[in-house]
Short mmCIF file of C-alpha atoms in Angstrom, two decimals:
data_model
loop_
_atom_site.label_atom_id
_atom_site.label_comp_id
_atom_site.label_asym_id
_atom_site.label_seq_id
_atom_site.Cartn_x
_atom_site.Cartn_y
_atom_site.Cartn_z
CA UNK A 3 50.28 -66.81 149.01
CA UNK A 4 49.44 -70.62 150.25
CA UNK A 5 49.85 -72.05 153.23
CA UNK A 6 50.59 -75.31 153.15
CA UNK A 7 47.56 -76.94 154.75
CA UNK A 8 46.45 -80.55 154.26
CA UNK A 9 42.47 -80.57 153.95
CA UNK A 10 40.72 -83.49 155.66
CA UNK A 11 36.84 -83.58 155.52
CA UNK A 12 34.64 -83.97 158.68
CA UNK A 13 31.36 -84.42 159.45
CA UNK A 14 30.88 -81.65 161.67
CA UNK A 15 32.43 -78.11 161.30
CA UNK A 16 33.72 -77.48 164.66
CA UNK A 17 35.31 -81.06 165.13
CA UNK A 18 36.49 -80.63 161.93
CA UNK A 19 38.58 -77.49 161.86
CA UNK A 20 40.10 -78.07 165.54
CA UNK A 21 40.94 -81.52 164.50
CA UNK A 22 42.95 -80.39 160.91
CA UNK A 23 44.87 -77.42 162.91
CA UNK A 24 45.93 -79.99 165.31
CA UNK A 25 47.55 -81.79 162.25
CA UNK A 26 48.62 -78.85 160.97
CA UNK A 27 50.96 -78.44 163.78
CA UNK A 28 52.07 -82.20 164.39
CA UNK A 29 49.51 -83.74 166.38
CA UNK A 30 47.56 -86.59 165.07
CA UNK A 31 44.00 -85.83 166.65
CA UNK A 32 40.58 -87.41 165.02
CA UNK A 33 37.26 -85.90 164.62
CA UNK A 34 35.89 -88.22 167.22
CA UNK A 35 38.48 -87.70 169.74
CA UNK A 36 37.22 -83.37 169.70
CA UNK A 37 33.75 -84.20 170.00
CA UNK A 38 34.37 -86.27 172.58
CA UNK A 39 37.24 -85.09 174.91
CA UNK A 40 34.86 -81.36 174.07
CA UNK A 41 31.73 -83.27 175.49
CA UNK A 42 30.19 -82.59 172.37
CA UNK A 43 27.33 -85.32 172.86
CA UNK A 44 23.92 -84.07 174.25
CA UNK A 45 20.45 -83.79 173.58
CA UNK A 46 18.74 -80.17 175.02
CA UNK A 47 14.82 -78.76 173.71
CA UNK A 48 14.92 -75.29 174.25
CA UNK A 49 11.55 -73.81 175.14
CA UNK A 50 9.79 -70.62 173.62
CA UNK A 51 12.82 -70.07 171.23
CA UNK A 52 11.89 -71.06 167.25
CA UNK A 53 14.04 -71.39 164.66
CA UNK A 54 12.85 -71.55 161.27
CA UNK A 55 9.46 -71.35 162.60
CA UNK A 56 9.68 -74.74 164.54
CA UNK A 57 10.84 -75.68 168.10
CA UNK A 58 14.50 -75.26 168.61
CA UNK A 59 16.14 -78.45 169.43
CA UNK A 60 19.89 -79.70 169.09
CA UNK A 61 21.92 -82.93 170.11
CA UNK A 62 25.19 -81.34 170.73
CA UNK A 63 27.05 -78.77 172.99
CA UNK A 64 26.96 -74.80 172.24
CA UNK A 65 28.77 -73.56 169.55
CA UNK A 66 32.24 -72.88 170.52
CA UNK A 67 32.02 -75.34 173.64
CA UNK A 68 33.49 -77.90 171.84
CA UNK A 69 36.75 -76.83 171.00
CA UNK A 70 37.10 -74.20 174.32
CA UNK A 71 36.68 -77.94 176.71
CA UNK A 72 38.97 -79.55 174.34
CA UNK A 73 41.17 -77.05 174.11
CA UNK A 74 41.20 -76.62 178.33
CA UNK A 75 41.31 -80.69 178.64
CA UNK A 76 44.83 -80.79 176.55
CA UNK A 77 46.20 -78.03 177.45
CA UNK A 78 46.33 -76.23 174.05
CA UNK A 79 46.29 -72.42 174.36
CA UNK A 80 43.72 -70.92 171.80
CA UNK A 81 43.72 -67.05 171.08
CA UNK A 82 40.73 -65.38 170.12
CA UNK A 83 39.68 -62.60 168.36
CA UNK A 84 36.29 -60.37 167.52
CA UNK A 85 35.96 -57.36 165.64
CA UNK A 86 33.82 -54.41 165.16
CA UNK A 87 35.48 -53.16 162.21
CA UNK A 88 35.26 -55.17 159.06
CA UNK A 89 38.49 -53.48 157.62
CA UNK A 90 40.26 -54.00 160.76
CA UNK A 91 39.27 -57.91 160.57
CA UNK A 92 40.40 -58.47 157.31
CA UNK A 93 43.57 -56.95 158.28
CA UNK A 94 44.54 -59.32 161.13
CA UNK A 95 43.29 -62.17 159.04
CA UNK A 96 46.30 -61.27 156.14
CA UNK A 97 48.92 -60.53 158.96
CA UNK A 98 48.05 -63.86 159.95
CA UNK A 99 48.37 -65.43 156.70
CA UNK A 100 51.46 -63.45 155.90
CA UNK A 101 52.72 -65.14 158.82
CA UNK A 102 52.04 -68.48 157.83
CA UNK A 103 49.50 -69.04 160.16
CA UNK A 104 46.27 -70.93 159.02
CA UNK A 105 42.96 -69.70 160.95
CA UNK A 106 39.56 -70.88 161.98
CA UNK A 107 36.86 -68.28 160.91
CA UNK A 108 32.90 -68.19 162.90
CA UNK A 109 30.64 -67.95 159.87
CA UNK A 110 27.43 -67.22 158.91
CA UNK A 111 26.16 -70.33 156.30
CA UNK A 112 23.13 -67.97 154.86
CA UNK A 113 25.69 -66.16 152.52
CA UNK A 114 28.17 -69.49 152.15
CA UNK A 115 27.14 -69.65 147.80
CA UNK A 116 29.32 -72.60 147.40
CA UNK A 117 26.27 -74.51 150.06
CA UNK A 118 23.45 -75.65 148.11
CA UNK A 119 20.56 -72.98 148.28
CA UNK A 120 18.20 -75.56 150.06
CA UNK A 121 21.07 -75.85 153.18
CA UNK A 122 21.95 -71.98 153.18
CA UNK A 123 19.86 -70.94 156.59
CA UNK A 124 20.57 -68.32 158.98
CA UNK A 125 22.72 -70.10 160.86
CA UNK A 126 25.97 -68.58 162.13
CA UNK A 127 27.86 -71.15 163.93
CA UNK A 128 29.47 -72.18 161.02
CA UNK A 129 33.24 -72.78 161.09
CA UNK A 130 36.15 -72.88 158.46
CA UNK A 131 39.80 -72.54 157.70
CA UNK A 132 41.57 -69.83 155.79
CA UNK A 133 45.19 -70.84 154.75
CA UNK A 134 45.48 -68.51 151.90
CA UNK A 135 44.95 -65.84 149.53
CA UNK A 136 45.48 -65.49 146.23
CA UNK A 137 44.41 -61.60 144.82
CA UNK A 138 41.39 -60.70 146.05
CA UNK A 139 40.61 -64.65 146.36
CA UNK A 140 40.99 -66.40 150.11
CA UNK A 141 41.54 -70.15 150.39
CA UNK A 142 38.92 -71.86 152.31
CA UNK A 143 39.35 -75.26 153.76
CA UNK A 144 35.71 -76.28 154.94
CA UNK A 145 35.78 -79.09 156.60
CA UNK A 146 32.41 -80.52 155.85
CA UNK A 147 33.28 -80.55 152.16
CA UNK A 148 35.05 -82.91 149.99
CA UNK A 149 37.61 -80.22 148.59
CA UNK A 150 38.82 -77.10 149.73
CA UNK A 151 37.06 -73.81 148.29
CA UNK A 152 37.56 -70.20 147.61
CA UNK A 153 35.75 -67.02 148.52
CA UNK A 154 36.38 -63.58 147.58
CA UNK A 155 36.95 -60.81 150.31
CA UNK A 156 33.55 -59.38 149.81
CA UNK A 157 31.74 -62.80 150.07
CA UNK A 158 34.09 -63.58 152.92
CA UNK A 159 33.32 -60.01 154.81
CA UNK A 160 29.69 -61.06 154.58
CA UNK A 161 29.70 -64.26 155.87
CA UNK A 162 32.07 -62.88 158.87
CA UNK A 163 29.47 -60.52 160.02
CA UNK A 164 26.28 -62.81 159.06
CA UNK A 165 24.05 -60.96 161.91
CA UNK A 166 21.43 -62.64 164.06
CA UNK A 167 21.46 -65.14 167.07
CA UNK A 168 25.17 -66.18 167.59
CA UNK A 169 26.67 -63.48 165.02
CA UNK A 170 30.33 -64.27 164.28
CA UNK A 171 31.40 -60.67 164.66
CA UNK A 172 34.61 -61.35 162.70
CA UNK A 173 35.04 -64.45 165.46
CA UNK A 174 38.87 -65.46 164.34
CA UNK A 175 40.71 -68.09 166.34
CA UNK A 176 43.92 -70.63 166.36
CA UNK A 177 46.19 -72.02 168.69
CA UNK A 178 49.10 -70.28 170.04
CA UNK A 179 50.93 -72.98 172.65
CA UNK A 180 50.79 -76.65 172.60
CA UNK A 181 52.29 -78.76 175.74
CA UNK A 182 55.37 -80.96 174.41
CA UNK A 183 53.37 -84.06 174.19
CA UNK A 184 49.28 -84.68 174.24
CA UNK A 185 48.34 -86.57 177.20
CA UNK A 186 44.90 -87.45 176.10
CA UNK A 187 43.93 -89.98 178.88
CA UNK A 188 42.89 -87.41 181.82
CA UNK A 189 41.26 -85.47 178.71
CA UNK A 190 39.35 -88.37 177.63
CA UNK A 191 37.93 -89.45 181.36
CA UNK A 192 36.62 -85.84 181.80
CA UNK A 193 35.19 -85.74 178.41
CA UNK A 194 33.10 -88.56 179.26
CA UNK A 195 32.40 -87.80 182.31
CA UNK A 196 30.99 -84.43 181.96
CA UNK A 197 28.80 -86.12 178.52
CA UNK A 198 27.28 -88.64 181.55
CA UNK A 199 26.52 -85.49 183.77
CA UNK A 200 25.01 -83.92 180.61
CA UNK A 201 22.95 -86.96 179.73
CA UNK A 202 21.61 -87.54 183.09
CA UNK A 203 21.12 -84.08 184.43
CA UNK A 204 17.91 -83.57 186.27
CA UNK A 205 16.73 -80.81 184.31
CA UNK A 206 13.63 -81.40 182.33
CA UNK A 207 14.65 -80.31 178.74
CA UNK A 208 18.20 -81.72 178.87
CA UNK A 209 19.48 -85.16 178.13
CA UNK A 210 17.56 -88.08 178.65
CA UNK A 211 14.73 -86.19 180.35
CA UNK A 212 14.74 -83.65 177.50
CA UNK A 213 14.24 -86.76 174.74
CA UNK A 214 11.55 -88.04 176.68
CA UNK A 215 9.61 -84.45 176.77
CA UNK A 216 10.05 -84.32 173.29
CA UNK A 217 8.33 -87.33 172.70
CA UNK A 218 5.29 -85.53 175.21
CA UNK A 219 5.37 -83.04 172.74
CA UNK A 220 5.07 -85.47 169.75
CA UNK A 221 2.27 -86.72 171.12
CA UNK A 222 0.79 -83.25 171.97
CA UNK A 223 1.55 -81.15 168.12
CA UNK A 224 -0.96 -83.63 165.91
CA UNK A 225 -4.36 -82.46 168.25
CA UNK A 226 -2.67 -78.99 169.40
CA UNK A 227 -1.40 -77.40 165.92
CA UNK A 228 -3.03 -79.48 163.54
CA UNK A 229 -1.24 -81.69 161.18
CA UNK A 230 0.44 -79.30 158.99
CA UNK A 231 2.44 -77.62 161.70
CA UNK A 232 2.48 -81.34 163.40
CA UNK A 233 4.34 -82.40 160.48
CA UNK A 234 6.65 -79.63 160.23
CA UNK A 235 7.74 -79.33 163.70
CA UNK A 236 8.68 -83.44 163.20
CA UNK A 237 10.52 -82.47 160.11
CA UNK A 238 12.73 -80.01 162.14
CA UNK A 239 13.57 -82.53 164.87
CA UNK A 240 14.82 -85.02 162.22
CA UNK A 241 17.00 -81.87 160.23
CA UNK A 242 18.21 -81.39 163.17
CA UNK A 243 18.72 -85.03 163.93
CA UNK A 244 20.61 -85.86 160.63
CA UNK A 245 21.66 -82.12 159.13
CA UNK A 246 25.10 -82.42 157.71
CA UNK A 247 27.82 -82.31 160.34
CA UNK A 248 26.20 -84.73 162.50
CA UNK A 249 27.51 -87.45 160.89
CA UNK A 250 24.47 -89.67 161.35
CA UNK A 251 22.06 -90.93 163.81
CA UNK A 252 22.43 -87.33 165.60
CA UNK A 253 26.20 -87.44 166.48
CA UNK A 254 25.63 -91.12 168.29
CA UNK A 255 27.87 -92.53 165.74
CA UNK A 256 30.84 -90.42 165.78
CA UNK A 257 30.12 -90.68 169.90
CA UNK A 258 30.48 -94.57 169.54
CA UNK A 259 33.60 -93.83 167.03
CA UNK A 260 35.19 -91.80 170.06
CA UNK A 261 34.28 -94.90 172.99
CA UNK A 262 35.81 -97.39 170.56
CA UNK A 263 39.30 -94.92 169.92
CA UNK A 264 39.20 -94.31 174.08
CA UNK A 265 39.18 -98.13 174.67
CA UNK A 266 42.10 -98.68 172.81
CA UNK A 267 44.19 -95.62 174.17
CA UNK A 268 42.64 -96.29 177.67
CA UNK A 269 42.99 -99.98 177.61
CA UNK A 270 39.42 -100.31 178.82
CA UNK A 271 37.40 -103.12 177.50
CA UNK A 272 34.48 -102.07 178.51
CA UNK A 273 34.07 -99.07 175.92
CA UNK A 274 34.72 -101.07 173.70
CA UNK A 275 31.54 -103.25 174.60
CA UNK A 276 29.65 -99.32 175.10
CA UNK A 277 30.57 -98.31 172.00
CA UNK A 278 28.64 -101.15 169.85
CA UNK A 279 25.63 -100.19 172.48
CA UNK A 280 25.95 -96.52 170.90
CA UNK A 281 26.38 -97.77 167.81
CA UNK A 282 22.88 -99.63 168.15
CA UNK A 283 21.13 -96.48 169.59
CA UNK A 284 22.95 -94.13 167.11
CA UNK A 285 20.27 -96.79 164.51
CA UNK A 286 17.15 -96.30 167.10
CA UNK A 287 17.61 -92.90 166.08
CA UNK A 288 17.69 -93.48 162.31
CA UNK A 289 15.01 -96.09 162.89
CA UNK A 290 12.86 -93.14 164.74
CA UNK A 291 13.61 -90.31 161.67
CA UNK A 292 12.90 -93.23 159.15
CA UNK A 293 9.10 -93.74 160.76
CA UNK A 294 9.00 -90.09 160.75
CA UNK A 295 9.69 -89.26 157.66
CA UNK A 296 7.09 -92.09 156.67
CA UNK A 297 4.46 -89.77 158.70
CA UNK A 298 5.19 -86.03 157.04
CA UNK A 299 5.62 -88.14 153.71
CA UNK A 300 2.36 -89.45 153.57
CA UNK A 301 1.06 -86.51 155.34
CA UNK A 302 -1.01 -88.96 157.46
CA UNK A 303 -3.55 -87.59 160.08
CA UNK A 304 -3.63 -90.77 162.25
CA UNK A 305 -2.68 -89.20 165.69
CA UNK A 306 -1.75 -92.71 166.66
CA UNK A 307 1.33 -92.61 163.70
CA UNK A 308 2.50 -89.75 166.21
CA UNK A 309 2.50 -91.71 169.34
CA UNK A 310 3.87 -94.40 167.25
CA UNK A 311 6.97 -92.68 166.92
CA UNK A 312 7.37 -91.16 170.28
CA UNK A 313 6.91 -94.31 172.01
CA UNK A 314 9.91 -95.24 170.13
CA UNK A 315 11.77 -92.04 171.48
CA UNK A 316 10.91 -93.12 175.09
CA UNK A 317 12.63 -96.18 174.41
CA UNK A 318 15.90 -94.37 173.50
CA UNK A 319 15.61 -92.62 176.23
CA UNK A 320 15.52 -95.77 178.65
CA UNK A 321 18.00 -97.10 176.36
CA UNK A 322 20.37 -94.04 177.05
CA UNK A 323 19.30 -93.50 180.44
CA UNK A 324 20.98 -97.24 180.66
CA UNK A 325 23.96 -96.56 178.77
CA UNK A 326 25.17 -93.34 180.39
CA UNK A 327 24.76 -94.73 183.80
CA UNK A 328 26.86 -97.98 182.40
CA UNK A 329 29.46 -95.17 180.82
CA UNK A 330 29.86 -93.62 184.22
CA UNK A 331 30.82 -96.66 186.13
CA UNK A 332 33.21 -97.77 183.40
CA UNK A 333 35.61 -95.38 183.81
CA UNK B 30 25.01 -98.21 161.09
CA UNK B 31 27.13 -100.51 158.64
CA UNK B 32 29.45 -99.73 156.34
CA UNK B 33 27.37 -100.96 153.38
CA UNK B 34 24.22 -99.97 155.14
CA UNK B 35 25.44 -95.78 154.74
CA UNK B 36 22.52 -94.74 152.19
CA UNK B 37 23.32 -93.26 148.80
CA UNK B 38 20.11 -91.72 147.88
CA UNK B 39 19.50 -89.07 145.43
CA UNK B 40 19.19 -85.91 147.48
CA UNK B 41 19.54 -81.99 146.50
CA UNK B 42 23.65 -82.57 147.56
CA UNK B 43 24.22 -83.62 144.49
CA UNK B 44 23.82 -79.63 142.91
CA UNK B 45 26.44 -78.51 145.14
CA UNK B 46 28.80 -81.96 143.60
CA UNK B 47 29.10 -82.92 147.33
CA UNK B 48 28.96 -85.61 149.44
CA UNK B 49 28.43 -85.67 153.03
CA UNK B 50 30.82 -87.58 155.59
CA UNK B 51 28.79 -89.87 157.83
CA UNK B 52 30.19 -92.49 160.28
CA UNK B 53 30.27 -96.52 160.29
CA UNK B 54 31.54 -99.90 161.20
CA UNK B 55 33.35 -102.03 159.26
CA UNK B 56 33.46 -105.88 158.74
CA UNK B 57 35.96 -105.98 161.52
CA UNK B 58 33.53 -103.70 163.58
CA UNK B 59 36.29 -100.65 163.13
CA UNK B 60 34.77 -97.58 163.04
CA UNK B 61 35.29 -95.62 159.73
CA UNK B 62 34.11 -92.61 157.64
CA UNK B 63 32.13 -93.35 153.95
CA UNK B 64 30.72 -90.77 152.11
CA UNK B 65 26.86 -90.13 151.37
CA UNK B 66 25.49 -88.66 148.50
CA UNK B 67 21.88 -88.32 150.73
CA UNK B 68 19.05 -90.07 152.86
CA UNK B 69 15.63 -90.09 151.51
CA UNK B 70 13.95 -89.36 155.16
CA UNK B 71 16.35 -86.53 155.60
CA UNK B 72 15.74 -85.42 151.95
CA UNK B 73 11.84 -85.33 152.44
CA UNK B 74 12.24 -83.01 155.72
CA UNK B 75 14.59 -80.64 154.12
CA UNK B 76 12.15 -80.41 151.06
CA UNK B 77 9.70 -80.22 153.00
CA UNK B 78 10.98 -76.91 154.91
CA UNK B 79 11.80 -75.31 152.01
CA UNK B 80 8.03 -76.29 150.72
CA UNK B 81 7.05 -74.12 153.60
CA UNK B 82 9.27 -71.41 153.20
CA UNK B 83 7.68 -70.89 149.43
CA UNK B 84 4.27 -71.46 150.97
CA UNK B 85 4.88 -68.38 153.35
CA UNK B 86 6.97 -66.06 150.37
CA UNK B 87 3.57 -66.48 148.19
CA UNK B 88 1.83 -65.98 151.13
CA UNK B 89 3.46 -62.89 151.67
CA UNK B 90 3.36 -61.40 148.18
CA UNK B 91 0.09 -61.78 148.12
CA UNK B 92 -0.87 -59.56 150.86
CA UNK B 93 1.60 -56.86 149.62
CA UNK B 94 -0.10 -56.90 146.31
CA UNK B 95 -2.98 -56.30 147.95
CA UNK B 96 -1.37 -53.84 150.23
CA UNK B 97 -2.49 -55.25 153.28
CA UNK B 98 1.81 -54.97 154.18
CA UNK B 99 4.22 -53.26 153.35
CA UNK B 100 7.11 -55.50 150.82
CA UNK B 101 9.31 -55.39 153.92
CA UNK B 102 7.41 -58.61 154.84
CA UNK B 103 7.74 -60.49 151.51
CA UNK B 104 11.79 -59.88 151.29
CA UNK B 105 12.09 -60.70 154.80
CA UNK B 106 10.41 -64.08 154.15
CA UNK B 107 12.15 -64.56 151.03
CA UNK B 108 15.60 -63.98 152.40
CA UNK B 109 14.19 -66.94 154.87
CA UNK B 110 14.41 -64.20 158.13
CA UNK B 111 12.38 -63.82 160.86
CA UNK B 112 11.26 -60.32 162.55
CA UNK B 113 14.73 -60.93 165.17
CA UNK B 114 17.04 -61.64 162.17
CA UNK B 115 15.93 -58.82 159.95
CA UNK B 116 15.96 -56.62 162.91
CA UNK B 117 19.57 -57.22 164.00
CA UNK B 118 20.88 -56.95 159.85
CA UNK B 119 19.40 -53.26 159.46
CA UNK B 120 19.88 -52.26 163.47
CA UNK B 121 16.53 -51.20 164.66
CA UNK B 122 14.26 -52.73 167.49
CA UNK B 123 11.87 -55.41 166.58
CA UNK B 124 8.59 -52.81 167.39
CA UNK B 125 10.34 -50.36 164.45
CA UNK B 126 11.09 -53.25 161.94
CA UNK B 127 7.18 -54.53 162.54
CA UNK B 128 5.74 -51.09 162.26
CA UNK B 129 7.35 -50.72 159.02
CA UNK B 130 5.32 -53.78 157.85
CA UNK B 131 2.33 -51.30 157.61
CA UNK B 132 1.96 -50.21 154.30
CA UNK B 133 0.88 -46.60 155.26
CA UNK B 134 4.27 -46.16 157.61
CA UNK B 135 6.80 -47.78 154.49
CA UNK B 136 5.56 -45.07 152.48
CA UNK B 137 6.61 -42.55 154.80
CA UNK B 138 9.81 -44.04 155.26
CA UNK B 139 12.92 -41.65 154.29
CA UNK B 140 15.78 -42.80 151.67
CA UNK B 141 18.17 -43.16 154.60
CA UNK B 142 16.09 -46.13 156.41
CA UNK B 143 15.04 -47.53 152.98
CA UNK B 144 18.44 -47.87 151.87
CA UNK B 145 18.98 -50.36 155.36
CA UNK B 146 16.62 -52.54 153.94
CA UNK B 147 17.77 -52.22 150.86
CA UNK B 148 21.31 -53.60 152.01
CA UNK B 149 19.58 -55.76 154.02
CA UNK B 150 18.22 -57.43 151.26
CA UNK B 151 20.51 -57.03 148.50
CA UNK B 152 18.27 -55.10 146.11
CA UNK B 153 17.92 -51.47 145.10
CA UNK B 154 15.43 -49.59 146.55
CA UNK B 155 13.22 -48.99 143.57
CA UNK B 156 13.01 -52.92 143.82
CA UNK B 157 12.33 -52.95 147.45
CA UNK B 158 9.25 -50.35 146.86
CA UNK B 159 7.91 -52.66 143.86
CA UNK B 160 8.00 -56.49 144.46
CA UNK B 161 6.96 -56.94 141.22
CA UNK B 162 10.94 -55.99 139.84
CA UNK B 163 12.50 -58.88 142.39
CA UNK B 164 12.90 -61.68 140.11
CA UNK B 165 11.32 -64.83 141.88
#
């Protein structure tokens, strides 16, 4: 049995599958449009917590976030469900095929083979379709790929319950009830405003203020942990920075893609004018991982190669600081 | 980032046959989507991780070969876990998981427990008793 389900890729997961079950049910919604009507935009260190042996550090909104704001802002209703049973899981998923309904699924990506070994972490915010099965074979429609996929029900029970921080449990979702036509205006002005709250909140490790203690760090790791761990805490900020999903430039591109979409719907100039600003900061920040990457490359001990590239962070900070407060008056 | 300007460096996508979506402007300043086969700076960082993660898998084989730990450690490394991860797969607190490091406790350990690793990690449990079995 096949659903028929058009497969668009995405950069980024979650965008990706909210945005193609939108258009699976009639309503022409873009990736940038989710992320930013979701407030997916931010930048937040989190202290004490390590991943992969490195600090923890992301530029977007919690897992899930996205598409619950969205979802709230348009006035979609979403149902949701969680499992402890792996049989009982897979059941609901085939009702809900049987019924013609295509799902998102919460995945783990350790267990995902079809990722290349190098990108297969423990990481288990990791979102797909399913809009079929065929035997023992489901259809997958991952939105970060080119072409749609298949997994069998044993690879597919594994990545369901991947365990560890944010374990999907099974995590199934879709929409249920759609409002007769998408206002996205109101949607869009509290998307962006909530990003400018995000950006500019006083809290030390979030937003602005969190990219410029970053860039304290930087300066810190070289004299503190020695240049091996220096190196390989640096490398972690830029995977995070450019992983796949992000689309580039640590989601400040698809951001800008979003302003220049909003200025047309909103008939607001002046994001039009913001979004080629993003657009220019979205390439501070591949200017930054560039200069960075020259650093663990060369495996370079000059301390001042590290301040080098956090000064340049502290500019993008001023540079956003700037921006967001510009964003906020222009709507 | 321009259109043109969206690198197409070798990177280790191209195993997978993938490319990654990535967003730019066009001549017109319209922002679109191209496809990107990789980034050298992003390429170097991944490698570089995964560099590390061999590093700490050797590291760790090591000391069960000399039996300073027990191979708990080395699978947990391999599987690219830490002691939270590994803890949560086989459902046991941290303090048990770490005390099972010691070689002297492992041995102890009854089938029932050694077959949660085991599933843990995807291997029988003769190979999770010798390391020497798991293929590297």
């Amino acid at each position: 049995m096949k659903i028929d389900f058009t497969h668009h890729q995405s950069a980024h997961c979650e965008n990706g599958v909210v945005s193609n079950l939108m258009k699976h049910n009639g309503f022409e919604v873009s990736e940038p449009m989710v992320f930013g009507i979701g407030s997916g935009l931010l930048f937040c260190y989190v202290p004490l917590l390590m991943v992969n042996h490195a600090p923890a550090i992301t530029y977007r909104a919690m897992p899930g976030f996205i598409f619950k704001r969205f979802a709230n802002r348009v006035g979609i209703k979403i149902k949701r469900e969680k499992f402890k049973d792996p049989a009982k899981a897979k059941a609901r998923l085939d009702e809900n095929l049987e019924k013609n309904n295509p799902v998102g699924l919460q995945v783990g990506v350790y267990n995902l083979l079809y990722f290349p070994d190098e990108y297969r972490f423990h990481f288990n915010a990791h979102n797909m379709v399913v809009y079929g099965k065929e035997g023992d074979t489901y259809l997958i429609s991952d939105p970060v790929m080119e072409t749609v996929t298949t997994l069998t029900d044993k690879q597919l029970e594994k990545v369901r319950f991947a365990k560890g921080a944010f374990a999907p449990k099974g995590h199934m979702y879709y929409p249920i009830a759609f409002p007769k036509e998408l206002h996205l205006e109101k949607a869009i002005i509290k998307g962006i405003k909530q990003t400018c709250k995000d950006m500019l909140a006083p809290v030390p490790i979030v937003g602005v203020k969190g990219i410029r203690m970053i860039a304290k760090l930087i300066r810190k790791w070289p004299k503190k942990k020695g240049t091996k761990v220096a190196n390989h805490y640096l490398g972690q900020v830029v995977r995070m920075q450019e992983e796949i999903g992000t689309g580039g430039g640590g989601f400040r591109y698809i951001f800008a893609a979003f302003l220049q979409e909003s200025s047309k719907i909103l008939g607001n100039q002046k994001l039009s004018e913001l979004s080629k600003e993003m657009t220019s900061i979205g390439d501070a920040w591949r200017d930054f991982a560039l200069e960075a990457s020259r650093i663990y490359k060369n495996r370079s001990p000059k301390t001042d190669a590290y301040n080098q590239v956090a000064d340049m962070l502290d500019v993008i900070a001023d540079r956003e600081e700037q921006f967001f407060k510009k964003l906020r008056k222009a709507i | 980032m321009k259109k043109n300007e969206v690198p197409q460096d070798k990177s280790n996508l191209e195993s997978a046959n993938f490319k990654e979506l990535c967003y730019a402007v066009d001549e017109n300043g319209e922002y679109t989507t191209v496809n990107s086969s990789g980034w050298t700076p992003k390429t170097i960082a991944l490698n570089q991780a995964i560099e590390d993660i061999n590093e700490r898998v050797a590291a760790a084989k090591n000391r069960v070969l000399n039996n300073d730990v027990s191979p708990i450690e080395y699978y947990m490394e391999y599987h690219k876990m830490d002691l939270g991860i590994l803890s949560s797969y086989v459902g046991m607190w941290q303090w048990r998981v770490k005390r099972h490091f010691k070689p002297n406790v492992f041995k102890r350990l009854s089938t029932k427990t050694l077959k949660k690793y085991a599933d843990a990690f995807d291997v029988s449990i003769e190979k999770l008793k010798n390391i020497e079995l798991h293929e590297n």
